[in-house]
Amino acid sequence: MKYRDIKQLINQEIDKTKKLIEMYEEETKPVAPDCAIDILSRNEAMISKNIVITSLLQAKSKLSALEYLLSNVGTRDFGKCVRCRKEIPLGRILVRPESLLCVKCSQE
Ligand SMILES: [Zn+2]
């Protein structure tokens, strides 16, 4: 695969992740307290908000990992497992850029 194609794939993933972040940020905006809401549904709202915040943080760390990855395309270290130096399939890198371990090492 050419470096140009790899970069394009990473850029696509960056765009997707940025859109996700925007969506999550929109959802975590503080809403005016509604007096009609009972305690139970307020708790539920809080729990689901926490889930969104967790997803938001994950998406943000994925974004910075992708940007780091993009700057590494073409270097010796690109796409190699940080532990055993084996090559990692690009598909796996794009899904989980924040943990640059091959399947074997990530299972240990
Ligand atoms: Zn490995």
mmCIF file of C-alpha atoms and ligand atoms in Angstrom:
data_model
loop_
_atom_site.group_PDB
_atom_site.id
_atom_site.type_symbol
_atom_site.label_atom_id
_atom_site.label_comp_id
_atom_site.label_asym_id
_atom_site.label_seq_id
_atom_site.Cartn_x
_atom_site.Cartn_y
_atom_site.Cartn_z
ATOM 1 C CA MET A 1 0.000 0.000 0.000
ATOM 2 C CA LYS A 2 1.251 3.452 -0.876
ATOM 3 C CA TYR A 3 1.922 6.022 1.838
ATOM 4 C CA ARG A 4 -0.550 8.338 0.148
ATOM 5 C CA ASP A 5 -3.325 5.752 0.458
ATOM 6 C CA ILE A 6 -2.464 5.053 4.071
ATOM 7 C CA LYS A 7 -2.562 8.765 4.856
ATOM 8 C CA GLN A 8 -5.919 9.047 3.171
ATOM 9 C CA LEU A 9 -7.328 6.235 5.286
ATOM 10 C CA ILE A 10 -5.999 7.831 8.471
ATOM 11 C CA ASN A 11 -7.454 11.191 7.436
ATOM 12 C CA GLN A 12 -10.841 9.591 6.868
ATOM 13 C CA GLU A 13 -10.684 8.098 10.348
ATOM 14 C CA ILE A 14 -9.658 11.500 11.773
ATOM 15 C CA ASP A 15 -12.684 13.137 10.127
ATOM 16 C CA LYS A 16 -15.000 10.466 11.484
ATOM 17 C CA THR A 17 -13.562 10.831 14.975
ATOM 18 C CA LYS A 18 -13.835 14.636 14.869
ATOM 19 C CA LYS A 19 -17.512 14.364 13.962
ATOM 20 C CA LEU A 20 -18.055 11.939 16.822
ATOM 21 C CA ILE A 21 -16.377 14.364 19.228
ATOM 22 C CA GLU A 22 -18.621 17.199 18.043
ATOM 23 C CA MET A 23 -21.667 15.011 18.547
ATOM 24 C CA TYR A 24 -20.610 13.977 22.045
ATOM 25 C CA GLU A 25 -19.781 17.555 23.005
ATOM 26 C CA GLU A 26 -23.210 18.612 21.880
ATOM 27 C CA GLU A 27 -24.764 15.927 24.062
ATOM 28 C CA THR A 28 -22.765 16.831 27.141
ATOM 29 C CA LYS A 29 -23.746 20.494 27.055
ATOM 30 C CA PRO A 30 -25.428 21.479 30.299
ATOM 31 C CA VAL A 31 -29.188 21.612 29.981
ATOM 32 C CA ALA A 32 -31.436 23.802 32.053
ATOM 33 C CA PRO A 33 -32.870 21.800 34.949
ATOM 34 C CA ASP A 34 -36.410 20.786 34.279
ATOM 35 C CA CYS A 35 -38.600 20.844 37.375
ATOM 36 C CA ALA A 36 -40.970 18.309 35.893
ATOM 37 C CA ILE A 37 -38.279 15.626 35.808
ATOM 38 C CA ASP A 38 -38.508 13.201 38.695
ATOM 39 C CA ILE A 39 -35.449 11.992 40.586
ATOM 40 C CA LEU A 40 -35.328 8.622 38.855
ATOM 41 C CA SER A 41 -35.164 9.938 35.330
ATOM 42 C CA ARG A 42 -32.726 12.606 36.477
ATOM 43 C CA ASN A 43 -30.452 9.811 37.683
ATOM 44 C CA GLU A 44 -30.847 8.031 34.394
ATOM 45 C CA ALA A 45 -29.982 11.199 32.549
ATOM 46 C CA MET A 46 -26.861 11.572 34.667
ATOM 47 C CA ILE A 47 -25.767 7.999 34.011
ATOM 48 C CA SER A 48 -26.213 8.297 30.265
ATOM 49 C CA LYS A 49 -24.342 11.609 30.367
ATOM 50 C CA ASN A 50 -21.444 9.884 32.073
ATOM 51 C CA ILE A 51 -21.397 7.293 29.316
ATOM 52 C CA VAL A 52 -21.229 10.061 26.730
ATOM 53 C CA ILE A 53 -18.403 11.769 28.617
ATOM 54 C CA THR A 54 -16.447 8.492 28.682
ATOM 55 C CA SER A 55 -17.007 8.057 24.940
ATOM 56 C CA LEU A 56 -15.954 11.658 24.386
ATOM 57 C CA LEU A 57 -12.673 11.122 26.227
ATOM 58 C CA GLN A 58 -12.041 7.911 24.286
ATOM 59 C CA ALA A 59 -12.714 9.662 20.989
ATOM 60 C CA LYS A 60 -10.329 12.469 21.959
ATOM 61 C CA SER A 61 -7.511 10.100 22.790
ATOM 62 C CA LYS A 62 -8.198 8.240 19.561
ATOM 63 C CA LEU A 63 -7.947 11.505 17.651
ATOM 64 C CA SER A 64 -4.562 12.394 19.088
ATOM 65 C CA ALA A 65 -3.353 8.838 18.455
ATOM 66 C CA LEU A 66 -4.491 9.125 14.831
ATOM 67 C CA GLU A 67 -2.723 12.447 14.396
ATOM 68 C CA TYR A 68 0.452 10.957 15.817
ATOM 69 C CA LEU A 69 0.033 8.006 13.471
ATOM 70 C CA LEU A 70 -0.383 10.322 10.498
ATOM 71 C CA SER A 71 2.877 12.084 11.306
ATOM 72 C CA ASN A 72 4.582 8.703 11.477
ATOM 73 C CA VAL A 73 3.561 7.386 8.050
ATOM 74 C CA GLY A 74 6.685 6.472 6.129
ATOM 75 C CA THR A 75 8.927 6.196 9.173
ATOM 76 C CA ARG A 76 10.527 2.992 10.375
ATOM 77 C CA ASP A 77 8.249 2.778 13.382
ATOM 78 C CA PHE A 78 5.018 3.108 11.488
ATOM 79 C CA GLY A 79 2.618 0.213 11.939
ATOM 80 C CA LYS A 80 4.924 -1.845 14.110
ATOM 81 C CA CYS A 81 4.021 -3.394 17.423
ATOM 82 C CA VAL A 82 5.655 -1.344 20.177
ATOM 83 C CA ARG A 83 6.584 -4.556 21.996
ATOM 84 C CA CYS A 84 7.664 -7.186 19.488
ATOM 85 C CA ARG A 85 8.189 -4.911 16.434
ATOM 86 C CA LYS A 86 5.982 -7.132 14.294
ATOM 87 C CA GLU A 87 3.891 -5.402 11.668
ATOM 88 C CA ILE A 88 0.296 -4.696 12.661
ATOM 89 C CA PRO A 89 -2.414 -4.886 9.957
ATOM 90 C CA LEU A 90 -3.555 -1.389 8.999
ATOM 91 C CA GLY A 91 -7.197 -2.274 9.665
ATOM 92 C CA ARG A 92 -6.378 -2.978 13.276
ATOM 93 C CA ILE A 93 -4.323 0.200 13.616
ATOM 94 C CA LEU A 94 -7.200 2.316 12.361
ATOM 95 C CA VAL A 95 -9.664 0.792 14.807
ATOM 96 C CA ARG A 96 -7.416 1.069 17.839
ATOM 97 C CA PRO A 97 -4.653 3.576 17.083
ATOM 98 C CA GLU A 98 -4.204 4.315 20.782
ATOM 99 C CA SER A 99 -2.771 0.887 21.537
ATOM 100 C CA LEU A 100 -0.098 0.003 19.042
ATOM 101 C CA LEU A 101 0.229 -3.654 19.962
ATOM 102 C CA CYS A 102 -0.192 -6.637 17.677
ATOM 103 C CA VAL A 103 -2.955 -9.141 18.442
ATOM 104 C CA LYS A 104 -0.575 -11.494 20.217
ATOM 105 C CA CYS A 105 0.994 -8.885 22.507
ATOM 106 C CA SER A 106 -2.317 -7.291 23.394
ATOM 107 C CA GLN A 107 -3.587 -10.665 24.594
ATOM 108 C CA GLU A 108 -0.665 -11.270 26.924
HETATM 109 ZN ZN ZN B 1 3.577 -7.579 19.286
#
